[in-house]
């Protein structure tokens, strides 16, 4: 049963990855502008002063314009640093220096803070491959966010950042999968529970 779910996830990820790769420049530009506006609305409505986010790779929802806006507005943004042991450290983004993490994702350079650093942010905005209508999140398969979220006693609201077409009726759920509190897409903010 679990093995079947694993295969199901792998197949769905491959499809979603392909979809992201084949998006046109026009689609990318439109989504990037819309997502920036939606993320700003989220930050303003909640008056956030600190956030956990990620440094987007080229096919991911582009959060970089929003990151620049957040820096300019003195919002403290923590960005993930992948560790060999499967946990995430965090570093404060400054919008300047970056490198490549152990799995090839863009990664911030800066003073490294422990996994505990995200305990007191106002919201965690997580990358994802897809989210189901019930809030089940599927990532890219290394379990980083499941482990991070699963280890937090009291977690701030967690929103997955995805493209609109990645909000699906249902995604395969394994026991360790941590549901999210909502999603942020280029067109909307949806809260499942608060
Ligand atoms: N921008 C960004 N940073 C992030 C994440 C993310 O999803 N996006 N992560 C979220 O957890 C962590 C890194 N997680 C990763 C999870 C899987 C793969 C991976 O297996 N990549 C494949 C190819 C990508 C794909 O499957 O499409 C590979 O290396 O072969 C890499 C990093 C922390 N930083
Ligand atoms: N809380 C956890 N403790 C230990 N192992 C875990 C935990 N969560 C996930 N894993 C392991 O991590 C691997 C990847 O899990 P999964 O496919 O759910 O990742 P994902 O949600 O797609 O990834 P990510 O969270 O990095 O975006 C699985 O082999 C799983 O057993």
mmCIF file of C-alpha atoms and ligand atoms in Angstrom:
data_model
loop_
_atom_site.group_PDB
_atom_site.id
_atom_site.type_symbol
_atom_site.label_atom_id
_atom_site.label_comp_id
_atom_site.label_asym_id
_atom_site.label_seq_id
_atom_site.Cartn_x
_atom_site.Cartn_y
_atom_site.Cartn_z
ATOM 1 C CA UNK A 1 0.000 0.000 0.000
ATOM 2 C CA UNK A 2 2.719 2.458 1.041
ATOM 3 C CA UNK A 3 4.848 1.243 -1.893
ATOM 4 C CA UNK A 4 1.931 1.981 -4.249
ATOM 5 C CA UNK A 5 1.585 5.456 -2.801
ATOM 6 C CA UNK A 6 5.302 5.968 -3.374
ATOM 7 C CA UNK A 7 4.903 5.050 -7.048
ATOM 8 C CA UNK A 8 1.831 7.198 -7.363
ATOM 9 C CA UNK A 9 3.762 10.177 -5.945
ATOM 10 C CA UNK A 10 6.692 9.553 -8.255
ATOM 11 C CA UNK A 11 4.463 9.471 -11.328
ATOM 12 C CA UNK A 12 2.569 12.595 -10.283
ATOM 13 C CA UNK A 13 5.819 14.459 -9.557
ATOM 14 C CA UNK A 14 7.185 13.557 -13.002
ATOM 15 C CA UNK A 15 4.041 14.920 -14.624
ATOM 16 C CA UNK A 16 4.122 18.122 -12.580
ATOM 17 C CA UNK A 17 7.829 18.632 -13.209
ATOM 18 C CA UNK A 18 7.258 18.251 -16.957
ATOM 19 C CA UNK A 19 4.386 20.744 -16.791
ATOM 20 C CA UNK A 20 6.624 23.294 -15.040
ATOM 21 C CA UNK A 21 9.413 22.797 -17.568
ATOM 22 C CA UNK A 22 7.220 23.381 -20.582
ATOM 23 C CA UNK A 23 5.600 26.598 -19.433
ATOM 24 C CA UNK A 24 6.026 29.464 -21.899
ATOM 25 C CA UNK A 25 7.828 32.702 -21.136
ATOM 26 C CA UNK A 26 4.523 34.534 -21.350
ATOM 27 C CA UNK A 27 2.957 32.254 -18.731
ATOM 28 C CA UNK A 28 5.997 32.550 -16.495
ATOM 29 C CA UNK A 29 6.038 36.343 -16.656
ATOM 30 C CA UNK A 30 2.313 36.666 -15.992
ATOM 31 C CA UNK A 31 2.429 34.234 -13.060
ATOM 32 C CA UNK A 32 5.505 35.895 -11.634
ATOM 33 C CA UNK A 33 3.848 39.326 -11.574
ATOM 34 C CA UNK A 34 0.589 37.953 -10.169
ATOM 35 C CA UNK A 35 2.331 35.852 -7.516
ATOM 36 C CA UNK A 36 4.358 38.849 -6.361
ATOM 37 C CA UNK A 37 1.165 40.844 -5.849
ATOM 38 C CA UNK A 38 -0.537 37.960 -4.019
ATOM 39 C CA UNK A 39 2.441 37.402 -1.712
ATOM 40 C CA UNK A 40 2.560 41.131 -0.922
ATOM 41 C CA UNK A 41 -1.145 41.053 -0.093
ATOM 42 C CA UNK A 42 -0.555 38.080 2.222
ATOM 43 C CA UNK A 43 2.297 39.882 4.004
ATOM 44 C CA UNK A 44 0.351 43.111 4.333
ATOM 45 C CA UNK A 45 -2.927 41.575 5.498
ATOM 46 C CA UNK A 46 -1.117 39.666 8.212
ATOM 47 C CA UNK A 47 1.366 42.418 8.962
ATOM 48 C CA UNK A 48 4.170 39.885 9.018
ATOM 49 C CA UNK A 49 7.568 40.957 10.288
ATOM 50 C CA UNK A 50 9.303 37.611 9.718
ATOM 51 C CA UNK A 51 8.826 34.753 7.262
ATOM 52 C CA UNK A 52 10.404 31.507 6.155
ATOM 53 C CA UNK A 53 10.584 31.284 2.371
ATOM 54 C CA UNK A 54 12.830 29.642 -0.252
ATOM 55 C CA UNK A 55 15.102 30.832 -3.055
ATOM 56 C CA UNK A 56 13.201 29.752 -6.143
ATOM 57 C CA UNK A 57 14.888 27.783 -8.928
ATOM 58 C CA UNK A 58 13.997 28.737 -12.501
ATOM 59 C CA UNK A 59 10.958 26.431 -12.892
ATOM 60 C CA UNK A 60 9.533 27.101 -9.436
ATOM 61 C CA UNK A 61 6.952 29.770 -8.621
ATOM 62 C CA UNK A 62 9.116 32.891 -8.768
ATOM 63 C CA UNK A 63 9.230 34.405 -5.291
ATOM 64 C CA UNK A 64 12.315 36.525 -5.981
ATOM 65 C CA UNK A 65 10.566 39.831 -6.756
ATOM 66 C CA UNK A 66 8.597 39.370 -3.534
ATOM 67 C CA UNK A 67 11.824 38.633 -1.639
ATOM 68 C CA UNK A 68 13.264 41.951 -2.814
ATOM 69 C CA UNK A 69 10.094 43.705 -1.728
ATOM 70 C CA UNK A 70 10.272 41.974 1.677
ATOM 71 C CA UNK A 71 13.909 43.032 2.183
ATOM 72 C CA UNK A 72 12.990 46.614 1.299
ATOM 73 C CA UNK A 73 10.178 46.473 3.867
ATOM 74 C CA UNK A 74 12.380 45.145 6.669
ATOM 75 C CA UNK A 75 10.681 41.777 6.806
ATOM 76 C CA UNK A 76 13.125 39.215 8.187
ATOM 77 C CA UNK A 77 13.227 36.321 5.729
ATOM 78 C CA UNK A 78 14.736 32.963 6.646
ATOM 79 C CA UNK A 79 15.848 30.780 3.731
ATOM 80 C CA UNK A 80 16.538 27.019 3.938
ATOM 81 C CA UNK A 81 20.009 25.485 3.932
ATOM 82 C CA UNK A 82 19.935 21.738 3.201
ATOM 83 C CA UNK A 83 21.843 19.451 5.539
ATOM 84 C CA UNK A 84 23.163 15.974 4.779
ATOM 85 C CA UNK A 85 21.139 14.566 7.681
ATOM 86 C CA UNK A 86 17.809 15.550 6.082
ATOM 87 C CA UNK A 87 17.119 18.546 8.298
ATOM 88 C CA UNK A 88 17.094 22.181 7.267
ATOM 89 C CA UNK A 89 19.222 24.948 8.727
ATOM 90 C CA UNK A 90 18.165 28.515 8.011
ATOM 91 C CA UNK A 91 19.962 31.715 7.084
ATOM 92 C CA UNK A 92 18.683 35.263 6.880
ATOM 93 C CA UNK A 93 18.361 36.326 3.258
ATOM 94 C CA UNK A 94 19.995 39.580 2.201
ATOM 95 C CA UNK A 95 19.090 39.472 -1.491
ATOM 96 C CA UNK A 96 22.713 39.277 -2.575
ATOM 97 C CA UNK A 97 24.840 36.213 -2.068
ATOM 98 C CA UNK A 98 23.749 32.733 -3.110
ATOM 99 C CA UNK A 99 25.232 29.363 -3.965
ATOM 100 C CA UNK A 100 23.998 25.849 -4.831
ATOM 101 C CA UNK A 101 22.767 23.469 -2.117
ATOM 102 C CA UNK A 102 23.597 19.752 -1.915
ATOM 103 C CA UNK A 103 20.760 18.834 -4.286
ATOM 104 C CA UNK A 104 21.352 21.648 -6.721
ATOM 105 C CA UNK A 105 18.738 24.077 -5.441
ATOM 106 C CA UNK A 106 19.733 27.732 -5.084
ATOM 107 C CA UNK A 107 20.784 28.402 -1.525
ATOM 108 C CA UNK A 108 21.483 31.499 0.505
ATOM 109 C CA UNK A 109 24.949 32.278 1.848
ATOM 110 C CA UNK A 110 25.031 33.742 5.314
ATOM 111 C CA UNK A 111 25.246 33.009 9.000
ATOM 112 C CA UNK A 112 23.694 29.582 9.475
ATOM 113 C CA UNK A 113 20.982 29.264 12.109
ATOM 114 C CA UNK A 114 19.738 25.952 13.500
ATOM 115 C CA UNK A 115 16.456 24.212 12.519
ATOM 116 C CA UNK A 116 14.932 25.888 15.595
ATOM 117 C CA UNK A 117 15.302 29.332 13.998
ATOM 118 C CA UNK A 118 11.935 29.067 12.243
ATOM 119 C CA UNK A 119 9.954 28.424 15.416
ATOM 120 C CA UNK A 120 9.055 32.064 15.839
ATOM 121 C CA UNK A 121 8.452 33.332 12.289
ATOM 122 C CA UNK A 122 4.992 34.746 11.524
ATOM 123 C CA UNK A 123 4.444 32.313 8.634
ATOM 124 C CA UNK A 124 6.227 29.547 6.767
ATOM 125 C CA UNK A 125 5.874 29.669 2.984
ATOM 126 C CA UNK A 126 6.947 26.260 1.709
ATOM 127 C CA UNK A 127 7.790 25.011 -1.762
ATOM 128 C CA UNK A 128 5.608 22.153 -3.033
ATOM 129 C CA UNK A 129 4.833 20.108 -6.127
ATOM 130 C CA UNK A 130 1.092 19.973 -5.452
ATOM 131 C CA UNK A 131 -1.510 20.425 -2.721
ATOM 132 C CA UNK A 132 -4.866 18.644 -2.438
ATOM 133 C CA UNK A 133 -8.176 20.278 -1.569
ATOM 134 C CA UNK A 134 -7.838 18.727 1.900
ATOM 135 C CA UNK A 135 -4.510 20.504 2.501
ATOM 136 C CA UNK A 136 -2.275 17.508 1.891
ATOM 137 C CA UNK A 137 1.062 18.716 0.549
ATOM 138 C CA UNK A 138 3.334 16.784 -1.753
ATOM 139 C CA UNK A 139 6.915 18.060 -2.072
ATOM 140 C CA UNK A 140 9.774 16.994 -4.328
ATOM 141 C CA UNK A 141 10.518 13.850 -2.401
ATOM 142 C CA UNK A 142 13.317 14.393 0.039
ATOM 143 C CA UNK A 143 11.149 14.893 3.092
ATOM 144 C CA UNK A 144 12.840 18.108 4.215
ATOM 145 C CA UNK A 145 9.661 20.033 4.969
ATOM 146 C CA UNK A 146 7.823 17.039 6.434
ATOM 147 C CA UNK A 147 10.640 16.523 8.899
ATOM 148 C CA UNK A 148 10.901 20.214 9.697
ATOM 149 C CA UNK A 149 7.155 20.705 10.193
ATOM 150 C CA UNK A 150 6.716 17.376 11.974
ATOM 151 C CA UNK A 151 9.316 18.318 14.578
ATOM 152 C CA UNK A 152 7.725 21.631 15.556
ATOM 153 C CA UNK A 153 5.683 21.666 18.754
ATOM 154 C CA UNK A 154 3.834 24.854 17.946
ATOM 155 C CA UNK A 155 4.076 25.859 14.342
ATOM 156 C CA UNK A 156 3.193 29.155 12.712
ATOM 157 C CA UNK A 157 0.739 29.070 9.769
ATOM 158 C CA UNK A 158 2.218 27.092 6.881
ATOM 159 C CA UNK A 159 1.287 28.007 3.297
ATOM 160 C CA UNK A 160 2.519 26.138 0.228
ATOM 161 C CA UNK A 161 3.415 28.285 -2.776
ATOM 162 C CA UNK A 162 2.262 26.602 -5.990
ATOM 163 C CA UNK A 163 0.932 27.367 -9.460
ATOM 164 C CA UNK A 164 -2.857 27.368 -9.798
ATOM 165 C CA UNK A 165 -2.877 24.113 -11.810
ATOM 166 C CA UNK A 166 -1.096 22.345 -8.937
ATOM 167 C CA UNK A 167 -4.063 22.696 -6.574
ATOM 168 C CA UNK A 168 -5.562 19.253 -7.126
ATOM 169 C CA UNK A 169 -8.693 17.400 -5.963
ATOM 170 C CA UNK A 170 -6.490 14.900 -4.256
ATOM 171 C CA UNK A 171 -2.800 14.076 -3.808
ATOM 172 C CA UNK A 172 -1.434 10.783 -2.446
ATOM 173 C CA UNK A 173 -0.901 10.987 1.302
ATOM 174 C CA UNK A 174 1.580 8.961 3.332
ATOM 175 C CA UNK A 175 1.461 8.875 7.161
ATOM 176 C CA UNK A 176 4.420 11.261 7.565
ATOM 177 C CA UNK A 177 2.984 13.881 5.202
ATOM 178 C CA UNK A 178 2.342 17.137 7.029
ATOM 179 C CA UNK A 179 -0.750 19.012 5.810
ATOM 180 C CA UNK A 180 -0.470 22.751 5.225
ATOM 181 C CA UNK A 181 -2.781 25.476 6.533
ATOM 182 C CA UNK A 182 -3.261 27.029 3.119
ATOM 183 C CA UNK A 183 -1.868 27.752 -0.312
ATOM 184 C CA UNK A 184 -0.683 30.852 -2.137
ATOM 185 C CA UNK A 185 -0.924 30.781 -5.936
ATOM 186 C CA UNK A 186 -0.584 33.567 -8.501
ATOM 187 C CA UNK A 187 -4.361 34.064 -8.415
ATOM 188 C CA UNK A 188 -5.342 33.462 -4.798
ATOM 189 C CA UNK A 189 -4.768 32.762 -1.142
ATOM 190 C CA UNK A 190 -6.730 29.833 0.234
ATOM 191 C CA UNK A 191 -6.835 29.052 3.953
ATOM 192 C CA UNK A 192 -7.921 25.529 4.916
ATOM 193 C CA UNK A 193 -7.713 26.068 8.639
ATOM 194 C CA UNK A 194 -6.239 28.855 10.709
HETATM 195 N N1 LIG B 1 14.029 26.447 -4.026
HETATM 196 C C1 LIG B 1 13.894 25.416 -3.214
HETATM 197 N N2 LIG B 1 14.723 25.253 -2.186
HETATM 198 C C2 LIG B 1 14.581 24.184 -1.364
HETATM 199 C C3 LIG B 1 13.573 23.214 -1.577
HETATM 200 C C4 LIG B 1 12.705 23.401 -2.695
HETATM 201 O O1 LIG B 1 11.791 22.612 -2.971
HETATM 202 N N3 LIG B 1 12.896 24.518 -3.462
HETATM 203 N N4 LIG B 1 13.473 22.140 -0.709
HETATM 204 C C5 LIG B 1 12.306 21.426 -0.450
HETATM 205 O O2 LIG B 1 12.307 20.426 0.182
HETATM 206 C C6 LIG B 1 14.689 21.755 0.015
HETATM 207 C C7 LIG B 1 15.609 21.002 -0.948
HETATM 208 N N5 LIG B 1 14.887 19.909 -1.423
HETATM 209 C C8 LIG B 1 15.105 19.185 -2.545
HETATM 210 C C9 LIG B 1 14.228 18.150 -2.798
HETATM 211 C C10 LIG B 1 14.412 17.348 -3.889
HETATM 212 C C11 LIG B 1 15.443 17.587 -4.761
HETATM 213 C C12 LIG B 1 15.585 16.665 -5.902
HETATM 214 O O3 LIG B 1 15.444 15.480 -5.752
HETATM 215 N N6 LIG B 1 15.800 17.164 -7.072
HETATM 216 C C13 LIG B 1 15.852 16.303 -8.231
HETATM 217 C C14 LIG B 1 15.337 17.044 -9.446
HETATM 218 C C15 LIG B 1 14.234 17.982 -9.118
HETATM 219 C C16 LIG B 1 12.904 17.371 -9.333
HETATM 220 O O4 LIG B 1 12.582 16.307 -8.767
HETATM 221 O O5 LIG B 1 12.139 17.982 -10.100
HETATM 222 C C17 LIG B 1 17.255 15.825 -8.444
HETATM 223 O O6 LIG B 1 18.166 16.353 -7.774
HETATM 224 O O7 LIG B 1 17.430 14.912 -9.236
HETATM 225 C C18 LIG B 1 16.295 18.648 -4.526
HETATM 226 C C19 LIG B 1 16.128 19.442 -3.414
HETATM 227 C C20 LIG B 1 15.317 22.974 0.587
HETATM 228 N N7 LIG B 1 15.469 24.025 -0.377
HETATM 229 N N1 LIG B 2 8.965 13.074 9.738
HETATM 230 C C1 LIG B 2 9.753 12.234 9.066
HETATM 231 N N2 LIG B 2 10.637 11.457 9.712
HETATM 232 C C2 LIG B 2 11.434 10.611 9.051
HETATM 233 N N3 LIG B 2 11.423 10.441 7.717
HETATM 234 C C3 LIG B 2 10.571 11.177 7.013
HETATM 235 C C4 LIG B 2 9.696 12.116 7.648
HETATM 236 N N4 LIG B 2 8.976 12.720 6.697
HETATM 237 C C5 LIG B 2 9.396 12.192 5.521
HETATM 238 N N5 LIG B 2 10.343 11.256 5.713
HETATM 239 C C6 LIG B 2 11.004 10.476 4.637
HETATM 240 O O1 LIG B 2 11.413 11.365 3.595
HETATM 241 C C7 LIG B 2 11.193 10.764 2.321
HETATM 242 C C8 LIG B 2 10.466 11.700 1.389
HETATM 243 O O2 LIG B 2 9.146 11.942 1.836
HETATM 244 P P1 LIG B 2 8.074 12.613 0.901
HETATM 245 O O3 LIG B 2 8.040 11.922 -0.411
HETATM 246 O O4 LIG B 2 6.799 12.748 1.632
HETATM 247 O O5 LIG B 2 8.754 14.063 0.734
HETATM 248 P P2 LIG B 2 8.145 15.422 0.250
HETATM 249 O O6 LIG B 2 7.063 15.915 1.128
HETATM 250 O O7 LIG B 2 7.809 15.276 -1.172
HETATM 251 O O8 LIG B 2 9.464 16.314 0.377
HETATM 252 P P3 LIG B 2 9.763 17.762 0.983
HETATM 253 O O9 LIG B 2 9.138 17.801 2.340
HETATM 254 O O10 LIG B 2 11.267 17.835 1.015
HETATM 255 O O11 LIG B 2 9.225 18.749 0.050
HETATM 256 C C9 LIG B 2 10.428 9.488 2.556
HETATM 257 O O12 LIG B 2 11.277 8.430 2.309
HETATM 258 C C10 LIG B 2 10.021 9.551 4.010
HETATM 259 O O13 LIG B 2 10.089 8.268 4.599
#
